[in-house]
Amino acid sequence: MERTHRLELFPQHSVTVLLFQHVKNAAALRKKAMEGSIDGALINPAMIVDPFQILVAANKAVHLQKIGKMKTRTLNAEIIFSLSPSNNISDAFKKFGISDSDTAVLIVLVVDGDKTVNLADIASQVEGQQVSLDELPQLTDTAKVKKMYKITPQEEKIGTLLDSVVCRMSTKDVL
Amino acid sequence: GAPRMRCVGPSMAAAQTEAGGARSVTAGAAGPAMGDAEPVGPGMGERGAAGPAVDGPEGEAGTATVAEEPPAPPPLPGLRLVQQGAEAHVYRGLFLGRAAVAKLRVPKRYRHPALEERLSRRRMAQEARSLLRCRRAGIPAPVVYFVDYVTNSIFLEDIVDSITVQDHIYSVQKSGGDTSGLHKLAEKMGELLARMHDEDIIHGDLTTANLLLRPPMEKLDLVLIDFGLSFISGLPEDKGVDLYVLEKAFISTHPDTETMFQALLKTYAATSKKSGPVIKKLDEVRLRGRKRSMIG
């Protein structure tokens, strides 16, 4: 159902990704996440091409947290910011975070070694149905993603959409 | 920066490296961007760059008196050390569930730490930037997965089951086969390099070991790798030198490939709109090379 991956470079941390459909309380969930009562990043699945994209964002966020160079204030915010090709934090939240009218929500949890995370507890707070991550491709808005990341037509010939997205995410701040 | 650095270092060092046949990872100590900053300048360039480069896999030059601490290998599952270059140790392993290549820079302790940091950072940034630029232009190059600015290491896509053009040419020549296939390969290479140069991307270390062929080999699906010495430049001189480095590498590593390289250049000229001045510069650079009479 959900997927968990231990970050190789930060073995203390593992990343769990959960996907929910037919969500009715997106507004309430967003509030909870902002308050901190849900310790996870709530992401709009339409902008996500593959769970690998989430892992790349989470890896970068954890790295920046460890060296004290996050651009945002929390790890969860940093994950959302890392997904965005733009350096504007509020824009990142608007495009990659969830909005009150969303019916599908992706929740990313980064767990630090000893802390146990109660997935059932998180899932129970969502008024919706948890589905397998295999359903993600159906929820992706490919056109929106291409526009957001400004994918060129030449690029599409040499790799997948995921390739282009990940490349931009990882080199965003290289200049 | 100073992309027009008139260093003999990189081209000769790179060419020599390939003469050794080793798949060297960025041998040039006197790269274009740092010519002005390098304290052990052009005088040392030849030996300094050539030293570690020729030693290739050993990673430490005979002349080095300061031991260079190799970086700790990244804890990736399925980790294998692929190459111990002078500039970086290259590993293969699984990163975030994907086959990846990790390039960890080797810190040079003989350099002033501030310089070392700046150089390391710049090289890595150049590599990442070039890779992104290639991708945007539709030039096949590995995807960047993660850039670590602390250790100046980069995690890239591993082109699985690929072979270098170098190995491909060796095996074709050995089995006495298909030179028409090699001709086509050369044309494809020429086309790819023309497109790269039209984007003003200078590879900096063009050798047949830095060009990969994705399976199936007959498709001639090429991928450029190792942009550690790359930079952005529109100057025909830089593009000409880029091609010259490849030519030297070609001729020294692969016997009887003059016609192949000619086919490469022909397609290059046909593909690139700006090729005229570049080929002209290439001819000029050829006349400049080592052991050339500087008459007239």
Short mmCIF file of C-alpha atoms in Angstrom, two decimals:
data_model
loop_
_atom_site.label_atom_id
_atom_site.label_comp_id
_atom_site.label_asym_id
_atom_site.label_seq_id
_atom_site.Cartn_x
_atom_site.Cartn_y
_atom_site.Cartn_z
CA MET A 1 0.00 0.00 0.00
CA GLU A 2 2.22 2.77 1.26
CA ARG A 3 5.94 2.68 0.53
CA THR A 4 8.85 3.23 2.83
CA HIS A 5 12.43 3.82 1.81
CA ARG A 6 15.43 4.23 4.05
CA LEU A 7 17.65 7.08 2.89
CA GLU A 8 21.03 5.58 2.05
CA LEU A 9 22.99 8.70 2.87
CA PHE A 10 21.06 9.31 6.07
CA PRO A 11 20.39 5.82 7.38
CA GLN A 12 18.67 7.15 10.48
CA HIS A 13 15.88 8.50 8.32
CA SER A 14 13.24 6.65 6.41
CA VAL A 15 10.64 8.14 4.11
CA THR A 16 7.09 6.81 3.97
CA VAL A 17 4.70 7.86 1.23
CA LEU A 18 0.94 7.37 1.51
CA LEU A 19 -1.70 8.11 -1.10
CA PHE A 20 -5.34 8.91 -0.43
CA GLN A 21 -8.25 9.35 -2.82
CA HIS A 22 -11.81 10.62 -2.44
CA VAL A 23 -10.63 12.90 0.33
CA LYS A 24 -13.33 15.09 1.85
CA ASN A 25 -11.45 17.02 4.50
CA ALA A 26 -8.53 18.49 2.59
CA ALA A 27 -9.05 21.87 4.25
CA ALA A 28 -8.93 20.40 7.75
CA LEU A 29 -5.91 18.28 6.88
CA ARG A 30 -4.05 21.28 5.55
CA LYS A 31 -4.73 23.12 8.78
CA LYS A 32 -3.53 20.20 10.85
CA ALA A 33 -0.34 19.98 8.84
CA MET A 34 0.31 23.70 9.25
CA GLU A 35 -0.33 23.50 12.98
CA GLY A 36 1.92 20.50 13.26
CA SER A 37 -0.63 18.01 14.53
CA ILE A 38 0.15 15.95 11.46
CA ASP A 39 3.91 15.72 11.19
CA GLY A 40 4.08 15.14 7.47
CA ALA A 41 4.21 16.94 4.14
CA LEU A 42 0.87 17.06 2.36
CA ILE A 43 1.38 17.09 -1.35
CA ASN A 44 -0.83 17.43 -4.39
CA PRO A 45 -0.51 14.11 -6.28
CA ALA A 46 -1.29 15.77 -9.62
CA MET A 47 2.20 17.26 -9.60
CA ILE A 48 3.94 14.01 -8.79
CA VAL A 49 5.08 11.71 -11.58
CA ASP A 50 6.59 8.91 -9.52
CA PRO A 51 7.45 8.21 -5.86
CA PHE A 52 11.12 8.61 -6.84
CA GLN A 53 10.42 12.31 -7.25
CA ILE A 54 9.33 12.43 -3.60
CA LEU A 55 12.43 10.53 -2.49
CA VAL A 56 14.70 12.96 -4.30
CA ALA A 57 12.94 15.89 -2.63
CA ALA A 58 13.04 14.24 0.80
CA ASN A 59 16.71 13.33 0.42
CA LYS A 60 17.61 16.88 -0.46
CA ALA A 61 15.49 18.28 2.37
CA VAL A 62 17.09 16.00 4.97
CA HIS A 63 20.54 16.88 3.64
CA LEU A 64 19.86 20.59 3.93
CA GLN A 65 18.41 20.16 7.40
CA LYS A 66 21.51 18.32 8.53
CA ILE A 67 23.81 21.09 7.35
CA GLY A 68 21.49 23.81 8.59
CA LYS A 69 20.88 25.23 5.14
CA MET A 70 17.14 24.78 4.71
CA LYS A 71 15.37 27.60 2.94
CA THR A 72 12.13 26.99 4.81
CA ARG A 73 11.47 26.55 8.50
CA THR A 74 10.52 22.90 8.79
CA LEU A 75 11.60 19.67 7.16
CA ASN A 76 8.12 19.09 5.78
CA ALA A 77 8.04 22.55 4.23
CA GLU A 78 11.49 21.92 2.79
CA ILE A 79 10.30 18.74 1.09
CA ILE A 80 7.55 20.67 -0.64
CA PHE A 81 9.97 23.45 -1.54
CA SER A 82 12.48 20.94 -2.98
CA LEU A 83 9.84 19.66 -5.34
CA SER A 84 9.35 23.07 -6.86
CA PRO A 85 11.48 24.35 -9.74
CA SER A 86 11.02 27.87 -8.42
CA ASN A 87 12.82 29.59 -5.58
CA ASN A 88 9.63 31.19 -4.36
CA ILE A 89 8.46 29.39 -1.24
CA SER A 90 4.83 30.46 -1.29
CA ASP A 91 4.60 29.55 -4.95
CA ALA A 92 5.93 26.10 -4.12
CA PHE A 93 3.27 25.64 -1.50
CA LYS A 94 0.54 26.84 -3.78
CA LYS A 95 1.49 24.51 -6.60
CA PHE A 96 2.77 21.44 -4.74
CA GLY A 97 0.94 21.63 -1.45
CA ILE A 98 -2.71 20.70 -1.16
CA SER A 99 -5.56 23.12 -1.53
CA ASP A 100 -8.87 23.01 0.31
CA SER A 101 -10.74 21.61 -2.67
CA ASP A 102 -8.37 18.73 -3.42
CA THR A 103 -9.77 15.22 -3.33
CA ALA A 104 -6.49 13.38 -3.55
CA VAL A 105 -3.67 13.80 -1.08
CA LEU A 106 -0.18 12.42 -0.87
CA ILE A 107 1.34 12.33 2.61
CA VAL A 108 5.08 12.10 3.09
CA LEU A 109 6.47 11.19 6.47
CA VAL A 110 10.15 11.37 7.30
CA VAL A 111 10.90 9.37 10.37
CA ASP A 112 13.99 9.77 12.48
CA GLY A 113 15.43 6.40 13.54
CA ASP A 114 14.07 5.74 17.00
CA LYS A 115 10.76 7.54 16.63
CA THR A 116 7.96 5.23 15.61
CA VAL A 117 5.25 6.58 13.41
CA ASN A 118 1.69 5.44 13.73
CA LEU A 119 0.53 5.15 10.15
CA ALA A 120 -2.92 4.05 11.20
CA ASP A 121 -3.21 7.18 13.29
CA ILE A 122 -2.37 9.41 10.35
CA ALA A 123 -4.64 7.47 8.01
CA SER A 124 -7.53 7.73 10.44
CA GLN A 125 -7.38 11.50 10.29
CA VAL A 126 -7.95 11.45 6.56
CA GLU A 127 -11.58 11.31 5.50
CA GLY A 128 -10.79 9.36 2.42
CA GLN A 129 -9.58 6.06 1.09
CA GLN A 130 -5.95 5.04 1.26
CA VAL A 131 -4.87 3.53 -2.05
CA SER A 132 -1.72 1.93 -3.37
CA LEU A 133 0.97 4.16 -4.83
CA ASP A 134 0.49 2.24 -8.05
CA GLU A 135 -2.53 4.46 -8.56
CA LEU A 136 -0.35 7.57 -8.66
CA PRO A 137 0.19 7.69 -12.45
CA GLN A 138 -3.55 7.99 -12.92
CA LEU A 139 -3.61 11.05 -10.71
CA THR A 140 -0.69 12.81 -12.36
CA ASP A 141 -1.56 15.80 -14.48
CA THR A 142 1.20 15.38 -17.07
CA ALA A 143 0.37 18.58 -18.91
CA LYS A 144 0.51 20.59 -15.71
CA VAL A 145 3.79 19.02 -14.72
CA LYS A 146 5.35 19.75 -18.11
CA LYS A 147 4.24 23.34 -17.86
CA MET A 148 5.37 23.74 -14.28
CA TYR A 149 8.84 22.39 -14.91
CA LYS A 150 9.06 23.96 -18.35
CA ILE A 151 9.95 20.73 -20.12
CA THR A 152 11.20 21.29 -23.65
CA PRO A 153 10.06 19.10 -26.57
CA GLN A 154 13.67 18.02 -27.24
CA GLU A 155 13.94 16.69 -23.71
CA GLU A 156 11.05 14.34 -24.14
CA LYS A 157 13.03 12.45 -26.75
CA ILE A 158 15.98 11.66 -24.53
CA GLY A 159 14.30 10.62 -21.32
CA THR A 160 11.16 10.26 -19.29
CA LEU A 161 9.22 13.09 -17.71
CA LEU A 162 10.54 11.89 -14.36
CA ASP A 163 14.12 12.31 -15.61
CA SER A 164 13.51 15.92 -16.57
CA VAL A 165 11.70 16.72 -13.35
CA VAL A 166 14.32 15.18 -11.09
CA CYS A 167 17.18 16.86 -12.96
CA ARG A 168 15.64 20.25 -12.42
CA MET A 169 14.90 19.60 -8.77
CA SER A 170 18.44 18.55 -8.00
CA THR A 171 20.16 21.35 -9.90
CA LYS A 172 17.79 24.12 -8.90
CA ASP A 173 20.22 25.92 -6.65
CA VAL A 174 23.45 25.09 -8.39
CA LEU A 175 24.20 28.51 -9.82
CA GLY B 1 35.62 33.11 -15.40
CA ALA B 2 38.38 32.84 -17.96
CA PRO B 3 37.23 30.21 -20.42
CA ARG B 4 39.88 31.28 -22.89
CA MET B 5 42.72 30.04 -20.74
CA ARG B 6 45.61 29.25 -22.95
CA CYS B 7 46.67 26.16 -21.04
CA VAL B 8 48.45 23.39 -22.77
CA GLY B 9 47.55 21.36 -19.73
CA PRO B 10 44.06 20.01 -20.24
CA SER B 11 44.18 19.02 -23.88
CA MET B 12 47.53 17.35 -23.65
CA ALA B 13 46.82 15.79 -20.29
CA ALA B 14 43.51 14.49 -21.49
CA ALA B 15 45.05 13.16 -24.65
CA GLN B 16 47.82 11.49 -22.75
CA THR B 17 45.33 9.99 -20.37
CA GLU B 18 43.50 8.37 -23.19
CA ALA B 19 46.74 7.17 -24.67
CA GLY B 20 47.01 5.22 -21.46
CA GLY B 21 43.64 3.80 -22.29
CA ALA B 22 42.38 4.41 -18.79
CA ARG B 23 38.90 5.75 -18.34
CA SER B 24 40.18 8.71 -16.44
CA VAL B 25 37.89 10.96 -14.52
CA THR B 26 38.76 14.58 -15.24
CA ALA B 27 42.50 14.57 -15.21
CA GLY B 28 43.14 18.26 -15.83
CA ALA B 29 44.58 20.14 -12.90
CA ALA B 30 44.73 23.29 -14.98
CA GLY B 31 41.14 23.44 -16.16
CA PRO B 32 39.83 26.40 -18.09
CA ALA B 33 37.87 28.07 -15.36
CA MET B 34 40.67 28.23 -12.88
CA GLY B 35 43.69 29.06 -14.93
CA ASP B 36 43.96 32.43 -13.25
CA ALA B 37 43.63 31.03 -9.74
CA GLU B 38 45.88 27.98 -9.91
CA PRO B 39 49.11 28.72 -8.04
CA VAL B 40 50.91 25.77 -9.55
CA GLY B 41 50.17 27.30 -12.95
CA PRO B 42 51.08 26.35 -16.49
CA GLY B 43 54.63 25.54 -15.57
CA MET B 44 53.45 22.71 -13.38
CA GLY B 45 50.51 22.10 -15.63
CA GLU B 46 52.16 19.65 -17.93
CA ARG B 47 53.73 17.49 -15.29
CA GLY B 48 51.21 18.08 -12.58
CA ALA B 49 48.27 17.26 -14.74
CA ALA B 50 50.02 14.60 -16.67
CA GLY B 51 51.42 12.94 -13.61
CA PRO B 52 48.30 11.80 -11.83
CA ALA B 53 46.50 11.44 -15.12
CA VAL B 54 48.93 8.99 -16.60
CA ASP B 55 48.98 7.08 -13.35
CA GLY B 56 45.25 7.01 -13.80
CA PRO B 57 43.71 4.32 -11.62
CA GLU B 58 46.37 4.62 -8.96
CA GLY B 59 45.12 8.04 -8.09
CA GLU B 60 48.33 9.36 -6.57
CA ALA B 61 51.10 10.90 -8.55
CA GLY B 62 54.62 9.74 -7.99
CA THR B 63 55.59 13.32 -7.38
CA ALA B 64 52.98 13.98 -4.68
CA THR B 65 54.49 14.28 -1.26
CA VAL B 66 51.26 14.99 0.59
CA ALA B 67 49.02 11.96 1.03
CA GLU B 68 45.55 12.59 -0.30
CA GLU B 69 42.80 11.25 1.88
CA PRO B 70 40.36 9.38 -0.27
CA PRO B 71 36.73 10.26 0.47
CA ALA B 72 34.75 7.68 2.42
CA PRO B 73 32.62 5.55 0.11
CA PRO B 74 28.92 6.41 0.20
CA PRO B 75 26.82 3.79 1.99
CA LEU B 76 24.87 2.73 -1.08
CA PRO B 77 23.58 -0.80 -1.45
CA GLY B 78 25.39 -2.78 -4.08
CA LEU B 79 28.30 -0.38 -3.93
CA ARG B 80 31.20 -0.96 -6.32
CA LEU B 81 34.21 1.24 -6.84
CA VAL B 82 34.37 1.89 -10.55
CA GLN B 83 37.25 4.27 -10.87
CA GLN B 84 39.80 5.93 -8.70
CA GLY B 85 40.63 9.00 -10.70
CA ALA B 86 42.87 11.82 -9.66
CA GLU B 87 39.93 14.14 -9.32
CA ALA B 88 37.23 11.86 -8.01
CA HIS B 89 36.41 8.35 -6.93
CA VAL B 90 33.53 6.97 -8.92
CA TYR B 91 31.17 4.42 -7.44
CA ARG B 92 28.15 2.56 -8.65
CA GLY B 93 25.29 1.59 -6.41
CA LEU B 94 21.62 1.94 -5.72
CA PHE B 95 20.49 5.38 -4.68
CA LEU B 96 16.88 5.92 -3.68
CA GLY B 97 16.09 2.67 -5.42
CA ARG B 98 17.78 3.48 -8.71
CA ALA B 99 21.03 2.49 -10.32
CA ALA B 100 23.27 5.47 -9.75
CA VAL B 101 26.81 6.70 -10.12
CA ALA B 102 28.33 8.59 -7.22
CA LYS B 103 31.29 10.86 -7.93
CA LEU B 104 33.08 11.85 -4.77
CA ARG B 105 35.72 14.50 -5.21
CA VAL B 106 39.17 13.78 -3.85
CA PRO B 107 40.27 16.71 -1.75
CA LYS B 108 43.72 17.99 -2.62
CA ARG B 109 45.46 18.73 0.62
CA TYR B 110 48.35 20.50 -1.01
CA ARG B 111 46.03 23.27 -2.07
CA HIS B 112 45.13 26.14 0.15
CA PRO B 113 41.81 25.12 1.73
CA ALA B 114 39.95 28.18 0.53
CA LEU B 115 41.08 27.57 -3.01
CA GLU B 116 40.36 23.87 -2.77
CA GLU B 117 36.83 24.55 -1.58
CA ARG B 118 36.19 27.09 -4.29
CA LEU B 119 37.61 24.93 -7.07
CA SER B 120 35.79 21.85 -5.93
CA ARG B 121 32.55 23.73 -5.72
CA ARG B 122 33.00 25.34 -9.10
CA ARG B 123 33.85 22.08 -10.86
CA MET B 124 30.84 20.39 -9.42
CA ALA B 125 28.59 23.28 -10.23
CA GLN B 126 29.89 23.29 -13.79
CA GLU B 127 29.19 19.62 -14.13
CA ALA B 128 25.67 19.91 -12.78
CA ARG B 129 24.94 22.98 -14.86
CA SER B 130 26.19 21.37 -18.06
CA LEU B 131 24.19 18.24 -17.42
CA LEU B 132 21.03 20.26 -16.96
CA ARG B 133 21.79 22.34 -20.02
CA CYS B 134 22.31 19.20 -22.08
CA ARG B 135 19.05 17.76 -20.91
CA ARG B 136 17.10 20.90 -21.72
CA ALA B 137 18.57 20.89 -25.22
CA GLY B 138 17.79 17.23 -25.75
CA ILE B 139 21.43 16.15 -25.63
CA PRO B 140 21.64 12.75 -23.95
CA ALA B 141 23.52 12.91 -20.67
CA PRO B 142 22.92 11.34 -17.24
CA VAL B 143 20.18 12.70 -15.01
CA VAL B 144 21.36 14.44 -11.85
CA TYR B 145 19.82 12.92 -8.75
CA PHE B 146 21.56 14.80 -5.95
CA VAL B 147 24.26 17.38 -5.50
CA ASP B 148 26.04 17.52 -2.15
CA TYR B 149 27.68 20.88 -1.68
CA VAL B 150 29.37 19.89 1.52
CA THR B 151 31.48 17.04 0.21
CA ASN B 152 31.23 18.27 -3.37
CA SER B 153 29.90 14.97 -4.59
CA ILE B 154 27.31 14.33 -7.20
CA PHE B 155 24.90 11.46 -7.65
CA LEU B 156 23.87 10.73 -11.20
CA GLU B 157 21.91 8.27 -13.27
CA ASP B 158 23.83 5.11 -14.08
CA ILE B 159 23.39 4.19 -17.72
CA VAL B 160 23.03 0.48 -17.08
CA ASP B 161 24.44 -2.10 -19.47
CA SER B 162 26.07 0.55 -21.55
CA ILE B 163 29.54 0.27 -23.00
CA THR B 164 31.94 3.03 -23.82
CA VAL B 165 32.48 3.88 -27.45
CA GLN B 166 36.10 3.09 -26.70
CA ASP B 167 35.31 -0.50 -25.79
CA HIS B 168 32.94 -0.81 -28.70
CA ILE B 169 35.57 0.27 -31.20
CA TYR B 170 38.07 -2.12 -29.64
CA SER B 171 35.73 -5.06 -29.92
CA VAL B 172 34.66 -4.24 -33.46
CA GLN B 173 38.25 -3.87 -34.59
CA LYS B 174 39.31 -7.01 -32.80
CA SER B 175 36.61 -9.15 -34.29
CA GLY B 176 37.59 -7.68 -37.64
CA GLY B 177 34.06 -6.62 -38.33
CA ASP B 178 31.74 -4.05 -39.51
CA THR B 179 33.67 -0.91 -40.35
CA SER B 180 30.58 0.51 -42.00
CA GLY B 181 28.94 0.38 -38.59
CA LEU B 182 31.84 2.39 -37.22
CA HIS B 183 31.36 4.91 -39.98
CA LYS B 184 27.75 5.38 -38.95
CA LEU B 185 28.83 5.65 -35.33
CA ALA B 186 31.27 8.40 -36.25
CA GLU B 187 28.51 10.26 -38.04
CA LYS B 188 26.26 10.01 -35.02
CA MET B 189 29.06 11.29 -32.82
CA GLY B 190 29.64 14.22 -35.13
CA GLU B 191 25.98 15.07 -35.05
CA LEU B 192 25.79 14.86 -31.27
CA LEU B 193 28.85 17.03 -30.73
CA ALA B 194 27.57 19.58 -33.21
CA ARG B 195 24.35 19.86 -31.27
CA MET B 196 26.24 20.15 -28.02
CA HIS B 197 28.49 22.89 -29.33
CA ASP B 198 25.54 24.71 -30.82
CA GLU B 199 24.30 24.99 -27.23
CA ASP B 200 27.68 26.48 -26.37
CA ILE B 201 28.49 23.54 -24.12
CA ILE B 202 32.18 22.67 -24.13
CA HIS B 203 32.72 19.18 -22.77
CA GLY B 204 36.35 19.68 -21.84
CA ASP B 205 37.38 16.05 -21.81
CA LEU B 206 36.12 14.49 -24.99
CA THR B 207 37.36 10.96 -25.36
CA THR B 208 35.82 7.75 -26.58
CA ALA B 209 35.68 6.64 -22.97
CA ASN B 210 33.33 9.52 -22.16
CA LEU B 211 30.79 8.50 -24.74
CA LEU B 212 28.49 5.66 -23.89
CA LEU B 213 26.39 3.43 -26.10
CA ARG B 214 23.08 2.35 -24.66
CA PRO B 215 21.90 -1.15 -25.49
CA PRO B 216 21.01 -2.34 -28.06
CA MET B 217 24.28 -1.31 -29.67
CA GLU B 218 22.91 -1.27 -33.21
CA LYS B 219 20.70 1.67 -32.35
CA LEU B 220 23.80 3.84 -31.86
CA ASP B 221 22.09 5.51 -28.91
CA LEU B 222 24.88 7.71 -27.56
CA VAL B 223 25.14 9.31 -24.11
CA LEU B 224 27.75 11.87 -23.12
CA ILE B 225 29.24 11.57 -19.65
CA ASP B 226 31.81 13.16 -17.37
CA PHE B 227 31.21 16.87 -17.60
CA GLY B 228 33.59 17.63 -14.76
CA LEU B 229 35.76 19.85 -16.93
CA SER B 230 32.95 21.36 -18.93
CA PHE B 231 32.07 25.02 -19.28
CA ILE B 232 29.85 27.27 -21.32
CA SER B 233 31.43 29.12 -24.23
CA GLY B 234 30.46 30.39 -27.63
CA LEU B 235 34.03 30.79 -28.83
CA PRO B 236 35.04 28.75 -31.87
CA GLU B 237 38.47 28.41 -30.26
CA ASP B 238 37.03 26.49 -27.31
CA LYS B 239 34.93 24.29 -29.55
CA GLY B 240 37.90 23.68 -31.81
CA VAL B 241 40.03 22.64 -28.84
CA ASP B 242 37.22 20.37 -27.66
CA LEU B 243 37.31 18.58 -31.01
CA TYR B 244 41.09 18.54 -31.03
CA VAL B 245 41.15 16.76 -27.69
CA LEU B 246 38.84 14.16 -29.14
CA GLU B 247 40.93 13.81 -32.24
CA LYS B 248 44.10 13.21 -30.27
CA ALA B 249 42.31 10.75 -28.04
CA PHE B 250 40.89 8.96 -31.05
CA ILE B 251 44.10 8.62 -32.94
CA SER B 252 46.19 7.64 -29.96
CA THR B 253 43.75 5.08 -28.59
CA HIS B 254 42.32 3.62 -31.76
CA PRO B 255 44.67 2.80 -34.64
CA ASP B 256 43.46 3.23 -38.21
CA THR B 257 40.56 5.46 -37.34
CA GLU B 258 41.51 8.51 -39.36
CA THR B 259 38.65 7.98 -41.80
CA MET B 260 36.30 7.50 -38.90
CA PHE B 261 37.26 10.84 -37.42
CA GLN B 262 36.98 12.47 -40.81
CA ALA B 263 33.41 11.20 -41.08
CA LEU B 264 32.76 12.60 -37.62
CA LEU B 265 34.00 16.03 -38.63
CA LYS B 266 32.07 15.97 -41.86
CA THR B 267 28.80 15.30 -40.08
CA TYR B 268 29.73 17.86 -37.44
CA ALA B 269 30.22 20.48 -40.13
CA ALA B 270 26.95 19.52 -41.78
CA THR B 271 24.95 19.58 -38.56
CA SER B 272 26.26 22.67 -36.85
CA LYS B 273 25.34 26.05 -38.22
CA LYS B 274 28.35 27.62 -36.59
CA SER B 275 30.84 24.98 -37.67
CA GLY B 276 32.86 27.01 -40.18
CA PRO B 277 34.91 29.04 -37.71
CA VAL B 278 35.18 26.02 -35.43
CA ILE B 279 36.77 23.80 -38.06
CA LYS B 280 39.04 26.68 -38.99
CA LYS B 281 40.18 26.95 -35.38
CA LEU B 282 40.63 23.20 -35.23
CA ASP B 283 43.06 23.40 -38.13
CA GLU B 284 44.90 26.21 -36.38
CA VAL B 285 45.07 24.29 -33.11
CA ARG B 286 46.41 21.24 -34.92
CA LEU B 287 49.28 23.34 -36.17
CA ARG B 288 49.97 24.47 -32.64
CA GLY B 289 50.29 21.08 -31.05
CA ARG B 290 53.34 19.51 -29.48
CA LYS B 291 56.40 19.03 -31.60
CA ARG B 292 55.10 21.26 -34.31
CA SER B 293 57.35 23.62 -36.14
CA MET B 294 56.18 27.10 -35.45
CA ILE B 295 57.28 28.46 -38.80
CA GLY B 296 55.02 30.74 -40.74
#
